[in-house]
Protein backbone atom coordinates (compact mmCIF):
# COMPACT_ATOMS: atom_id res chain seq x y z
CA UNK A 1 0.00 0.00 0.00
CA UNK A 2 1.16 3.54 -0.74
CA UNK A 3 1.63 6.01 2.14
CA UNK A 4 -1.52 7.77 0.96
CA UNK A 5 -3.59 4.61 1.16
CA UNK A 6 -2.20 3.87 4.63
CA UNK A 7 -3.12 7.35 5.80
CA UNK A 8 -6.59 7.01 4.30
CA UNK A 9 -7.16 3.60 5.90
CA UNK A 10 -5.96 4.71 9.33
CA UNK A 11 -8.11 7.84 9.37
CA UNK A 12 -11.21 6.06 8.06
CA UNK A 13 -11.58 4.32 11.42
CA UNK A 14 -11.56 7.67 13.29
CA UNK A 15 -13.75 9.75 10.98
CA UNK A 16 -16.53 10.16 13.53
CA UNK A 17 -14.22 11.26 16.33
CA UNK A 18 -14.65 15.02 16.00
CA UNK A 19 -18.45 14.74 16.13
CA UNK A 20 -18.88 13.00 19.49
CA UNK A 21 -20.58 14.54 22.53
CA UNK A 22 -19.73 13.26 25.98
CA UNK A 23 -21.16 9.77 26.51
CA UNK A 24 -22.00 9.14 22.83
CA UNK A 25 -21.63 5.56 21.62
CA UNK A 26 -18.36 5.08 19.74
CA UNK A 27 -19.96 2.82 17.09
CA UNK A 28 -22.43 4.29 14.61
CA UNK A 29 -26.04 4.45 15.89
CA UNK A 30 -28.61 3.09 13.43
CA UNK A 31 -31.44 5.50 12.61
CA UNK A 32 -34.50 3.70 11.29
CA UNK A 33 -36.91 6.52 10.41
CA UNK A 34 -39.49 7.24 7.74
CA UNK A 35 -40.53 10.50 9.46
CA UNK A 36 -38.70 13.08 11.56
CA UNK A 37 -39.88 15.74 14.03
CA UNK A 38 -40.34 18.68 11.65
CA UNK A 39 -42.81 21.38 12.77
CA UNK A 40 -43.63 24.26 10.39
CA UNK A 41 -41.79 24.51 7.11
CA UNK A 42 -38.29 24.32 8.56
CA UNK A 43 -35.54 23.54 6.08
CA UNK A 44 -32.12 22.18 6.82
CA UNK A 45 -33.46 19.28 8.90
CA UNK A 46 -34.32 15.69 8.15
CA UNK A 47 -37.96 15.65 7.04
CA UNK A 48 -38.75 12.37 5.35
CA UNK A 49 -36.97 9.05 4.93
CA UNK A 50 -36.84 9.19 1.13
CA UNK A 51 -35.01 12.52 1.27
CA UNK A 52 -32.34 11.93 3.90
CA UNK A 53 -31.16 9.69 6.73
CA UNK A 54 -28.32 10.10 9.26
CA UNK A 55 -27.08 6.52 8.68
CA UNK A 56 -26.82 7.19 4.93
CA UNK A 57 -24.89 10.37 5.75
CA UNK A 58 -22.45 8.37 7.87
CA UNK A 59 -21.75 5.71 5.23
CA UNK A 60 -21.49 8.36 2.51
CA UNK A 61 -18.93 10.20 4.63
CA UNK A 62 -16.79 7.06 4.85
CA UNK A 63 -17.19 6.35 1.12
CA UNK A 64 -16.29 9.98 0.31
CA UNK A 65 -13.18 9.67 2.47
CA UNK A 66 -12.19 6.52 0.56
CA UNK A 67 -12.93 7.93 -2.90
CA UNK A 68 -11.65 11.42 -2.09
CA UNK A 69 -14.88 12.67 -3.71
CA UNK A 70 -18.54 13.27 -2.81
CA UNK A 71 -20.54 10.00 -2.82
CA UNK A 72 -24.22 9.09 -3.07
CA UNK A 73 -25.40 5.76 -1.63
CA UNK A 74 -27.80 3.43 -3.43
CA UNK A 75 -29.61 0.18 -2.54
CA UNK A 76 -27.46 -1.91 -4.93
CA UNK A 77 -24.69 -1.62 -7.48
CA UNK A 78 -27.26 -1.72 -10.26
CA UNK A 79 -29.25 1.10 -8.63
CA UNK A 80 -26.05 3.21 -8.64
CA UNK A 81 -25.45 2.38 -12.31
CA UNK A 82 -29.08 3.09 -13.19
CA UNK A 83 -28.82 6.52 -11.53
CA UNK A 84 -26.03 7.50 -13.92
CA UNK A 85 -28.02 6.31 -16.96
CA UNK A 86 -31.34 7.87 -15.96
CA UNK A 87 -29.92 10.90 -14.14
CA UNK A 88 -27.47 11.98 -16.85
CA UNK A 89 -28.77 10.85 -20.26
CA UNK A 90 -31.48 12.21 -22.53
CA UNK A 91 -33.11 11.20 -25.82
CA UNK A 92 -30.66 11.40 -28.72
CA UNK A 93 -27.60 10.58 -26.57
CA UNK A 94 -25.40 7.53 -27.22
CA UNK A 95 -23.63 5.38 -24.62
CA UNK A 96 -20.72 2.99 -25.06
CA UNK A 97 -20.37 -0.05 -22.78
CA UNK A 98 -17.90 -2.92 -22.49
CA UNK A 99 -19.10 -6.04 -24.30
CA UNK A 100 -17.36 -8.22 -21.68
CA UNK A 101 -18.38 -6.40 -18.50
CA UNK A 102 -21.04 -7.11 -15.89
CA UNK A 103 -23.95 -8.49 -17.95
CA UNK A 104 -26.76 -6.67 -16.11
CA UNK A 105 -25.29 -3.26 -16.95
CA UNK A 106 -25.61 -4.16 -20.64
CA UNK A 107 -29.07 -5.62 -20.03
CA UNK A 108 -30.26 -2.41 -18.38
CA UNK A 109 -28.97 -0.28 -21.24
CA UNK A 110 -30.18 -2.52 -24.05
CA UNK A 111 -33.64 -3.18 -22.61
CA UNK A 112 -34.51 0.24 -21.18
CA UNK A 113 -32.39 3.02 -22.76
CA UNK A 114 -33.29 2.13 -26.35
CA UNK A 115 -36.98 2.70 -25.61
CA UNK A 116 -36.12 6.24 -24.45
CA UNK A 117 -34.29 7.06 -27.68
CA UNK A 118 -30.78 6.58 -26.29
CA UNK A 119 -28.38 4.59 -28.49
CA UNK A 120 -26.25 1.80 -27.01
CA UNK A 121 -23.01 0.37 -28.45
CA UNK A 122 -20.60 -2.18 -26.99
CA UNK A 123 -16.90 -2.90 -27.49
CA UNK A 124 -14.38 -5.29 -25.86
CA UNK A 125 -12.38 -3.97 -22.89
CA UNK A 126 -9.03 -5.21 -24.23
CA UNK A 127 -9.34 -2.97 -27.33
CA UNK A 128 -11.50 -0.26 -25.81
CA UNK A 129 -9.56 2.67 -27.31
CA UNK A 130 -9.97 1.35 -30.87
CA UNK A 131 -12.60 3.29 -32.79
CA UNK A 132 -12.46 6.45 -30.67
CA UNK A 133 -15.32 8.05 -28.76
CA UNK A 134 -16.86 10.58 -31.14
CA UNK A 135 -20.60 10.94 -30.61
CA UNK A 136 -20.79 9.32 -27.15
CA UNK A 137 -22.33 11.32 -24.33
CA UNK A 138 -21.39 8.63 -21.76
CA UNK A 139 -18.63 6.06 -21.97
CA UNK A 140 -18.69 3.32 -19.37
CA UNK A 141 -15.63 1.24 -18.52
CA UNK A 142 -15.09 -1.79 -16.33
CA UNK A 143 -11.43 -2.61 -15.68
CA UNK A 144 -10.61 -5.35 -14.92
CA UNK A 145 -13.71 -6.62 -16.68
CA UNK A 146 -15.81 -9.18 -14.87
CA UNK A 147 -15.29 -12.15 -15.37
CA UNK A 148 -12.45 -12.40 -17.94
CA UNK A 149 -10.20 -9.75 -16.26
CA UNK A 150 -9.12 -7.81 -19.33
CA UNK A 151 -8.17 -4.22 -18.61
CA UNK A 152 -7.97 -0.95 -20.52
CA UNK A 153 -5.93 2.22 -20.05
CA UNK A 154 -8.30 4.35 -17.96
CA UNK A 155 -6.21 7.54 -18.20
CA UNK A 156 -5.96 7.24 -22.00
CA UNK A 157 -9.69 6.51 -22.32
CA UNK A 158 -10.53 9.50 -20.07
CA UNK A 159 -8.38 11.80 -22.19
CA UNK A 160 -9.89 10.60 -25.47
CA UNK A 161 -13.47 10.68 -24.16
CA UNK A 162 -13.03 14.25 -22.87
CA UNK A 163 -11.46 15.34 -26.16
CA UNK A 164 -14.56 13.97 -27.91
CA UNK A 165 -16.85 15.90 -25.54
CA UNK A 166 -18.16 12.96 -23.48
CA UNK A 167 -18.02 11.84 -19.87
CA UNK A 168 -16.38 8.72 -18.50
CA UNK A 169 -17.86 6.46 -15.81
CA UNK A 170 -15.87 3.55 -14.40
CA UNK A 171 -17.34 0.55 -12.59
CA UNK A 172 -14.67 -0.02 -9.93
CA UNK A 173 -16.44 -2.89 -8.16
CA UNK A 174 -13.75 -5.50 -8.67
CA UNK A 175 -10.98 -3.25 -7.27
CA UNK A 176 -12.44 -0.95 -4.55
CA UNK A 177 -10.77 2.43 -3.93
CA UNK A 178 -7.87 0.63 -2.23
CA UNK A 179 -7.01 -1.25 -5.44
CA UNK A 180 -7.63 1.34 -8.16
CA UNK A 181 -8.52 5.04 -8.22
CA UNK A 182 -10.33 5.89 -11.48
CA UNK A 183 -11.16 9.49 -10.47
CA UNK A 184 -7.43 10.16 -10.05
CA UNK A 185 -6.90 8.65 -13.53
CA UNK A 186 -9.34 11.17 -15.02
CA UNK A 187 -12.75 9.47 -14.85
CA UNK A 188 -15.73 11.74 -14.13
CA UNK A 189 -17.74 9.15 -12.22
CA UNK A 190 -17.08 5.96 -10.29
CA UNK A 191 -19.88 3.48 -9.70
CA UNK A 192 -19.46 0.45 -7.48
CA UNK A 193 -21.37 -2.45 -5.98
CA UNK A 194 -20.61 -2.24 -2.24
CA UNK A 195 -22.47 -5.54 -2.08
CA UNK A 196 -19.07 -7.08 -2.79
CA UNK A 197 -15.84 -6.42 -0.84
CA UNK A 198 -16.83 -3.12 0.84
CA UNK A 199 -19.68 -4.75 2.79
CA UNK A 200 -17.75 -7.98 2.65
CA UNK A 201 -20.06 -10.30 4.59
CA UNK A 202 -22.50 -11.37 1.85
CA UNK A 203 -25.50 -10.09 3.82
CA UNK A 204 -26.50 -6.82 2.13
CA UNK A 205 -26.77 -5.27 -1.32
CA UNK A 206 -25.51 -1.70 -1.65
CA UNK A 207 -23.90 0.65 -4.14
CA UNK A 208 -22.56 4.15 -4.58
CA UNK A 209 -21.76 6.84 -7.12
CA UNK A 210 -18.66 9.01 -6.59
CA UNK A 211 -17.83 12.16 -8.54
CA UNK A 212 -15.88 15.40 -8.14
CA UNK A 213 -18.35 17.08 -10.52
CA UNK A 214 -21.06 18.84 -8.52
CA UNK A 215 -23.65 18.75 -11.33
CA UNK A 216 -23.30 14.98 -11.70
CA UNK A 217 -23.69 14.45 -7.93
CA UNK A 218 -26.77 16.70 -7.96
CA UNK A 219 -28.27 14.77 -10.89
CA UNK A 220 -27.89 11.31 -9.31
CA UNK A 221 -29.05 12.60 -5.89
CA UNK A 222 -32.15 14.05 -7.53
CA UNK A 223 -32.73 10.74 -9.33
CA UNK A 224 -32.51 8.86 -6.02
CA UNK A 225 -34.89 11.21 -4.20
CA UNK A 226 -37.42 11.29 -7.02
CA UNK A 227 -37.36 7.66 -8.15
CA UNK A 228 -37.26 6.31 -4.59
CA UNK A 229 -34.18 4.20 -5.33
CA UNK A 230 -33.01 4.57 -1.72
CA UNK A 231 -30.96 2.27 0.51
CA UNK A 232 -32.33 0.82 3.73
CA UNK A 233 -30.75 2.51 6.78
CA UNK A 234 -29.97 -0.92 8.20
CA UNK A 235 -28.05 -1.89 5.04
CA UNK A 236 -26.20 1.43 5.23
CA UNK A 237 -25.28 0.55 8.82
CA UNK A 238 -24.01 -2.89 7.75
CA UNK A 239 -21.91 -1.39 4.95
CA UNK A 240 -20.52 1.23 7.36
CA UNK A 241 -19.38 -1.61 9.61
CA UNK A 242 -17.93 -3.51 6.64
CA UNK A 243 -15.97 -0.49 5.43
CA UNK A 244 -14.16 -0.28 8.77
CA UNK A 245 -12.42 -3.61 8.00
CA UNK A 246 -12.21 -3.32 4.19
CA UNK A 247 -8.51 -2.48 4.17
CA UNK A 248 -7.58 -5.53 6.28
CA UNK A 249 -9.77 -7.91 4.29
CA UNK A 250 -8.81 -6.51 0.88
CA UNK A 251 -5.10 -6.70 1.71
CA UNK A 252 -5.45 -10.36 2.80
CA UNK A 253 -7.53 -11.23 -0.26
CA UNK A 254 -5.14 -9.59 -2.74
CA UNK A 255 -2.06 -11.16 -1.11
CA UNK A 256 -3.68 -14.60 -1.16
CA UNK A 257 -4.78 -14.17 -4.79
CA UNK A 258 -1.20 -13.39 -5.83
CA UNK A 259 0.08 -16.50 -4.08
CA UNK A 260 -2.66 -18.79 -5.39
CA UNK A 261 -2.59 -17.49 -8.98
CA UNK A 262 1.17 -18.11 -9.06
CA UNK A 263 0.64 -21.72 -8.03
CA UNK A 264 -2.42 -22.36 -10.22
CA UNK A 265 -0.24 -21.42 -13.20
CA UNK A 266 1.76 -24.61 -12.72
CA UNK A 267 -1.15 -26.99 -12.14
CA UNK A 268 -1.68 -29.38 -15.10
CA UNK A 269 -5.52 -29.27 -14.87
CA UNK A 270 -5.63 -25.46 -15.24
CA UNK A 271 -5.49 -23.61 -18.55
CA UNK A 272 -6.29 -20.10 -19.74
CA UNK A 273 -5.37 -18.70 -16.32
CA UNK A 274 -6.02 -14.97 -16.03
CA UNK A 275 -4.84 -12.75 -13.18
CA UNK A 276 -3.56 -9.20 -13.73
CA UNK A 277 -0.79 -9.77 -11.19
CA UNK A 278 0.87 -12.57 -13.17
CA UNK A 279 3.87 -11.66 -15.24
CA UNK A 280 2.99 -12.56 -18.82
CA UNK A 281 -0.74 -11.97 -18.34
CA UNK A 282 -2.07 -9.70 -21.14
CA UNK A 283 -3.23 -7.25 -18.43
CA UNK A 284 -0.04 -7.23 -16.39
CA UNK A 285 2.06 -4.34 -17.74
CA UNK A 286 -0.80 -1.85 -17.71
CA UNK A 287 -2.06 -3.19 -14.38
CA UNK A 288 1.30 -2.37 -12.78
CA UNK A 289 0.89 1.24 -13.89
CA UNK A 290 -2.75 2.00 -13.17
CA UNK A 291 -3.72 -0.34 -10.30
CA UNK A 292 -2.55 -0.16 -6.68
CA UNK A 293 -3.26 -3.89 -6.19
CA UNK A 294 -4.04 -6.73 -8.62
CA UNK A 295 -7.35 -7.65 -6.99
CA UNK A 296 -8.67 -10.94 -5.66
CA UNK A 297 -10.42 -12.38 -8.73
CA UNK A 298 -8.76 -15.16 -10.72
CA UNK A 299 -10.21 -16.85 -13.77
CA UNK A 300 -9.23 -20.06 -15.52
CA UNK A 301 -10.66 -22.99 -17.42
CA UNK A 302 -10.87 -26.68 -16.64
CA UNK A 303 -11.39 -29.36 -19.28
CA UNK A 304 -15.21 -29.46 -19.13
CA UNK A 305 -18.29 -28.16 -17.36
CA UNK A 306 -18.33 -31.37 -15.29
CA UNK A 307 -14.73 -30.88 -14.16
CA UNK A 308 -15.43 -27.26 -13.25
CA UNK A 309 -18.53 -28.22 -11.24
CA UNK A 310 -16.59 -31.05 -9.55
CA UNK A 311 -13.69 -28.78 -8.69
CA UNK A 312 -15.97 -26.16 -7.08
CA UNK A 313 -18.30 -28.56 -5.24
CA UNK A 314 -15.39 -30.78 -4.16
CA UNK A 315 -13.27 -28.07 -2.50
CA UNK A 316 -13.97 -27.76 1.22
CA UNK A 317 -12.86 -24.12 1.34
CA UNK A 318 -14.74 -22.87 -1.74
CA UNK A 319 -18.34 -21.76 -1.37
CA UNK A 320 -20.26 -22.41 -4.60
CA UNK A 321 -22.02 -19.07 -5.07
CA UNK A 322 -22.36 -16.18 -7.45
CA UNK A 323 -20.94 -12.80 -6.43
CA UNK A 324 -17.54 -12.15 -4.79
CA UNK A 325 -15.80 -10.06 -2.16
CA UNK A 326 -17.17 -11.86 0.91
CA UNK A 327 -15.07 -13.50 3.60
CA UNK A 328 -15.69 -16.95 2.03
CA UNK A 329 -13.65 -17.85 -1.01
CA UNK A 330 -16.29 -18.56 -3.65
CA UNK A 331 -16.40 -19.73 -7.23
CA UNK A 332 -18.81 -20.24 -10.05
CA UNK A 333 -18.92 -21.55 -13.57
CA UNK A 334 -19.76 -18.33 -15.39
CA UNK A 335 -21.31 -19.98 -18.45
CA UNK A 336 -24.27 -20.68 -16.13
CA UNK A 337 -24.81 -16.88 -15.90
CA UNK A 338 -24.78 -16.39 -19.66
CA UNK A 339 -21.29 -14.85 -19.91
CA UNK A 340 -19.55 -15.46 -23.26
CA UNK A 341 -17.03 -17.93 -21.85
CA UNK A 342 -16.36 -21.66 -22.33
CA UNK A 343 -18.24 -24.34 -20.36
CA UNK A 344 -15.24 -25.11 -18.11
CA UNK A 345 -14.53 -21.43 -17.28
CA UNK A 346 -14.29 -20.76 -13.53
CA UNK A 347 -14.23 -17.40 -11.75
CA UNK A 348 -12.50 -17.87 -8.42
CA UNK A 349 -13.02 -15.09 -5.87
CA UNK A 350 -10.45 -15.32 -3.10
CA UNK A 351 -11.75 -14.67 0.41
CA UNK A 352 -10.20 -14.21 3.84
CA UNK A 353 -9.12 -17.77 4.74
CA UNK A 354 -5.42 -18.15 5.64
CA UNK A 355 -3.71 -18.51 2.25
CA UNK A 356 -1.70 -21.72 2.73
CA UNK A 357 -4.75 -23.62 4.02
CA UNK A 358 -6.79 -22.30 1.14
CA UNK A 359 -4.16 -23.35 -1.39
CA UNK A 360 -3.99 -26.87 0.07
CA UNK A 361 -7.76 -27.23 -0.29
CA UNK A 362 -7.76 -25.86 -3.86
CA UNK A 363 -4.87 -28.10 -4.85
CA UNK A 364 -6.53 -31.17 -3.35
CA UNK A 365 -9.70 -30.54 -5.35
CA UNK A 366 -7.72 -30.00 -8.59
CA UNK A 367 -5.53 -33.07 -7.99
CA UNK A 368 -8.68 -35.19 -7.57
CA UNK A 369 -9.77 -34.15 -11.10
CA UNK A 370 -6.60 -35.30 -12.79
CA UNK A 371 -6.31 -38.51 -10.68
C1 LIG B 1 -22.17 -7.21 -8.72
C2 LIG B 1 -21.77 -6.19 -9.70
C3 LIG B 1 -22.65 -5.15 -10.05
C4 LIG B 1 -24.07 -5.08 -9.54
O1 LIG B 1 -24.17 -4.94 -8.16
P1 LIG B 1 -25.52 -5.35 -7.38
O2 LIG B 1 -25.27 -4.85 -5.99
O3 LIG B 1 -25.68 -6.83 -7.50
O4 LIG B 1 -26.65 -4.64 -8.04
C5 LIG B 1 -22.20 -4.20 -10.95
N1 LIG B 1 -20.98 -4.26 -11.49
C6 LIG B 1 -20.11 -5.25 -11.19
C7 LIG B 1 -18.76 -5.27 -11.82
C8 LIG B 1 -20.49 -6.25 -10.29
O5 LIG B 1 -19.63 -7.22 -10.03
Short mmCIF file of N, CA and C and ligand atoms in Angstrom, two decimals, residues 76-78 81 102 105 142 146 171 173-174 193 195-196 205-206 324, ligand 1:
data_model
loop_
_atom_site.label_atom_id
_atom_site.label_comp_id
_atom_site.label_asym_id
_atom_site.label_seq_id
_atom_site.Cartn_x
_atom_site.Cartn_y
_atom_site.Cartn_z
N UNK A 76 -28.21 -0.81 -4.29
CA UNK A 76 -27.46 -1.91 -4.93
C UNK A 76 -26.49 -1.28 -5.92
N UNK A 77 -25.57 -2.09 -6.42
CA UNK A 77 -24.69 -1.62 -7.48
C UNK A 77 -25.48 -1.22 -8.72
N UNK A 78 -26.47 -2.04 -9.07
CA UNK A 78 -27.26 -1.72 -10.26
C UNK A 78 -28.05 -0.42 -10.09
N UNK A 81 -25.67 2.30 -10.86
CA UNK A 81 -25.45 2.38 -12.31
C UNK A 81 -26.66 3.00 -13.00
N UNK A 102 -19.93 -6.55 -16.67
CA UNK A 102 -21.04 -7.11 -15.89
C UNK A 102 -22.31 -7.14 -16.74
N UNK A 105 -25.46 -4.64 -16.49
CA UNK A 105 -25.29 -3.26 -16.95
C UNK A 105 -25.69 -3.16 -18.43
N UNK A 142 -15.25 -0.89 -17.47
CA UNK A 142 -15.09 -1.79 -16.33
C UNK A 142 -13.71 -2.40 -16.48
N UNK A 146 -15.30 -8.04 -15.62
CA UNK A 146 -15.81 -9.18 -14.87
C UNK A 146 -16.61 -10.06 -15.84
N UNK A 171 -16.86 1.49 -13.61
CA UNK A 171 -17.34 0.55 -12.59
C UNK A 171 -16.11 -0.04 -11.91
N UNK A 173 -16.03 -1.87 -9.12
CA UNK A 173 -16.44 -2.89 -8.16
C UNK A 173 -15.36 -3.91 -7.87
N UNK A 174 -14.69 -4.40 -8.89
CA UNK A 174 -13.75 -5.50 -8.67
C UNK A 174 -12.50 -5.03 -7.91
N UNK A 193 -20.47 -1.60 -6.76
CA UNK A 193 -21.37 -2.45 -5.98
C UNK A 193 -20.69 -2.70 -4.64
N UNK A 195 -22.04 -4.17 -2.36
CA UNK A 195 -22.47 -5.54 -2.08
C UNK A 195 -21.27 -6.48 -1.94
N UNK A 196 -20.22 -6.18 -2.68
CA UNK A 196 -19.07 -7.08 -2.79
C UNK A 196 -18.09 -6.79 -1.64
N UNK A 205 -27.09 -5.89 -0.03
CA UNK A 205 -26.77 -5.27 -1.32
C UNK A 205 -26.66 -3.78 -1.10
N UNK A 206 -25.74 -3.14 -1.83
CA UNK A 206 -25.51 -1.70 -1.65
C UNK A 206 -24.68 -1.21 -2.82
N UNK A 324 -18.92 -12.05 -5.26
CA UNK A 324 -17.54 -12.15 -4.79
C UNK A 324 -17.30 -11.06 -3.76
C1 LIG B 1 -22.17 -7.21 -8.72
C2 LIG B 1 -21.77 -6.19 -9.70
C3 LIG B 1 -22.65 -5.15 -10.05
C4 LIG B 1 -24.07 -5.08 -9.54
O1 LIG B 1 -24.17 -4.94 -8.16
P1 LIG B 1 -25.52 -5.35 -7.38
O2 LIG B 1 -25.27 -4.85 -5.99
O3 LIG B 1 -25.68 -6.83 -7.50
O4 LIG B 1 -26.65 -4.64 -8.04
C5 LIG B 1 -22.20 -4.20 -10.95
N1 LIG B 1 -20.98 -4.26 -11.49
C6 LIG B 1 -20.11 -5.25 -11.19
C7 LIG B 1 -18.76 -5.27 -11.82
C8 LIG B 1 -20.49 -6.25 -10.29
O5 LIG B 1 -19.63 -7.22 -10.03
#
